[in-house]
Coordinates of C-alpha atoms in Angstrom, one line a residue:
M1 CA 0.0 0.0 0.0
R2 CA 2.8 2.4 0.9
R3 CA 4.7 1.7 -2.3
S4 CA 1.7 2.7 -4.5
L5 CA 1.4 6.0 -2.6
L6 CA 5.1 6.7 -3.1
L7 CA 5.1 5.8 -6.8
L8 CA 2.2 8.1 -7.7
P9 CA 4.2 11.4 -7.2
L10 CA 7.2 9.8 -8.9
C11 CA 5.1 8.8 -12.0
T12 CA 3.7 12.4 -12.1
V13 CA 7.2 13.9 -12.1
V14 CA 8.5 11.5 -14.7
A15 CA 5.5 12.3 -16.9
L16 CA 6.0 16.0 -16.6
L17 CA 9.7 15.7 -17.4
A18 CA 9.1 13.6 -20.4
G19 CA 7.3 16.5 -22.0
C20 CA 10.2 18.8 -21.5
G21 CA 13.2 19.2 -23.8
N22 CA 14.3 21.1 -26.9
K23 CA 11.9 20.1 -29.7
G24 CA 12.7 23.0 -31.9
P25 CA 14.4 23.0 -35.3
L26 CA 17.9 21.7 -35.6
Y27 CA 18.9 24.7 -37.7
I28 CA 18.1 28.3 -37.0
P29 CA 19.2 30.5 -39.9
K30 CA 21.2 33.5 -39.1
P31 CA 19.4 36.8 -39.8
T32 CA 20.7 38.4 -43.0
P33 CA 20.9 42.2 -43.2
A34 CA 18.6 43.8 -45.7
P35 CA 20.3 44.8 -48.9
A36 CA 20.9 48.4 -49.4
A37 CA 18.6 50.2 -51.8
A38 CA 20.1 50.9 -55.2
P39 CA 19.9 54.5 -56.3
V40 CA 17.4 55.2 -59.0
K41 CA 18.9 56.3 -62.3
P42 CA 16.9 58.7 -64.5
G43 CA 15.6 57.1 -67.6
A44 CA 16.2 53.5 -66.3
A45 CA 13.4 51.0 -66.9
A46 CA 11.6 49.8 -63.8
P47 CA 12.1 46.1 -62.9
S48 CA 9.3 43.8 -63.8
P49 CA 7.1 43.1 -60.7
T50 CA 6.8 39.4 -61.7
T51 CA 10.5 38.6 -61.7
P52 CA 12.2 39.3 -58.4
S53 CA 15.7 40.7 -58.3
A54 CA 18.0 41.9 -55.6
A55 CA 16.4 45.4 -55.7
T56 CA 12.9 44.0 -55.3
P57 CA 12.8 41.3 -52.7
V58 CA 9.7 39.2 -52.4
H59 CA 8.7 39.0 -48.8
G60 CA 6.8 36.1 -47.4
Y61 CA 6.7 32.6 -48.8
V62 CA 6.5 31.7 -52.5
T63 CA 3.0 32.0 -53.8
D64 CA 3.7 32.9 -57.5
L65 CA 5.4 29.7 -58.8
K66 CA 5.6 30.9 -62.4
A67 CA 7.7 34.0 -61.3
F68 CA 9.7 31.8 -59.0
D69 CA 10.5 29.3 -61.8
A70 CA 11.4 32.2 -64.0
F71 CA 13.8 33.4 -61.3
I72 CA 15.4 30.0 -60.9
A73 CA 15.8 29.8 -64.7
T74 CA 18.3 32.7 -64.5
H75 CA 20.6 30.4 -62.4
P76 CA 21.1 32.7 -59.4
T77 CA 23.7 32.2 -56.8
P78 CA 22.6 31.4 -53.2
E79 CA 23.3 35.0 -52.2
Q80 CA 21.1 36.3 -55.0
F81 CA 18.4 33.9 -54.0
R82 CA 18.5 35.0 -50.4
A83 CA 18.4 38.7 -51.5
A84 CA 15.3 38.0 -53.8
Y85 CA 13.5 35.7 -51.4
P86 CA 14.6 36.7 -47.8
D87 CA 11.8 34.8 -46.0
V88 CA 12.4 31.5 -47.8
Q89 CA 14.9 29.2 -46.1
L90 CA 17.5 28.0 -48.6
V91 CA 19.0 24.7 -47.5
T92 CA 22.2 24.2 -49.5
P93 CA 24.3 21.1 -49.2
G94 CA 26.1 20.9 -45.8
I95 CA 23.5 22.9 -43.9
P96 CA 21.7 20.7 -41.4
S97 CA 17.9 20.9 -41.4
T98 CA 14.9 19.0 -40.0
R99 CA 12.8 16.9 -42.3
E100 CA 9.3 18.0 -41.4
L101 CA 6.9 18.5 -44.2
R102 CA 6.1 22.1 -45.1
N103 CA 3.2 22.8 -47.5
N104 CA 3.7 26.6 -47.6
N105 CA 6.8 26.8 -49.9
S106 CA 8.9 28.3 -47.1
R107 CA 12.0 26.0 -47.4
Y108 CA 13.8 25.3 -50.7
F109 CA 16.4 22.6 -51.3
P110 CA 18.3 23.7 -54.4
D111 CA 20.3 21.7 -57.0
L112 CA 23.6 23.4 -57.6
D113 CA 25.9 23.2 -60.6
A114 CA 29.7 23.0 -60.3
E115 CA 30.0 26.8 -60.0
G116 CA 27.5 27.0 -57.2
H117 CA 24.6 28.4 -59.2
I118 CA 21.1 27.2 -58.5
I119 CA 19.8 25.1 -61.5
G120 CA 16.7 23.6 -59.9
G121 CA 15.4 22.1 -56.7
K122 CA 12.3 21.5 -54.7
F123 CA 10.3 22.8 -51.8
M124 CA 10.0 20.5 -48.8

C-alpha cells in the first residue's frame, strides 16, 4: 500500500519531465541584413514586378510559382536567392535541417551546378 502511494508522485514527475526538452528545429538560420537600396537612375526602366531581383525582394513565402520558376531559370547564386526571397529558407548542401513536411513553400532545397549556381530544386 505504501509503495503505490510513493510511486504516484514519482510517476507524475516523470510524466512532466518527459514533455520537456528542446523540440525546436535543428537549424536556425542567421538573420541576414537587408540589402541596401540601389539609387534610381533617371531614364532607367523599372524592374518587372513578376520577376524578383536583388532590388525588389519578395517578402513572405513563395505563392507565385511561375515567377519563382522564371527566377530559378536565371541560375542565381545562393546570395542572389537570399536577396530576392529573404523569407524562404535556402537549405544548401552541408546545412543541417529538419525533415518536417512544409506545405507553404517556405523552405527550398536547391540543386547546384559546379560553379555554385542554382539550377533547380524542390520545396519541402
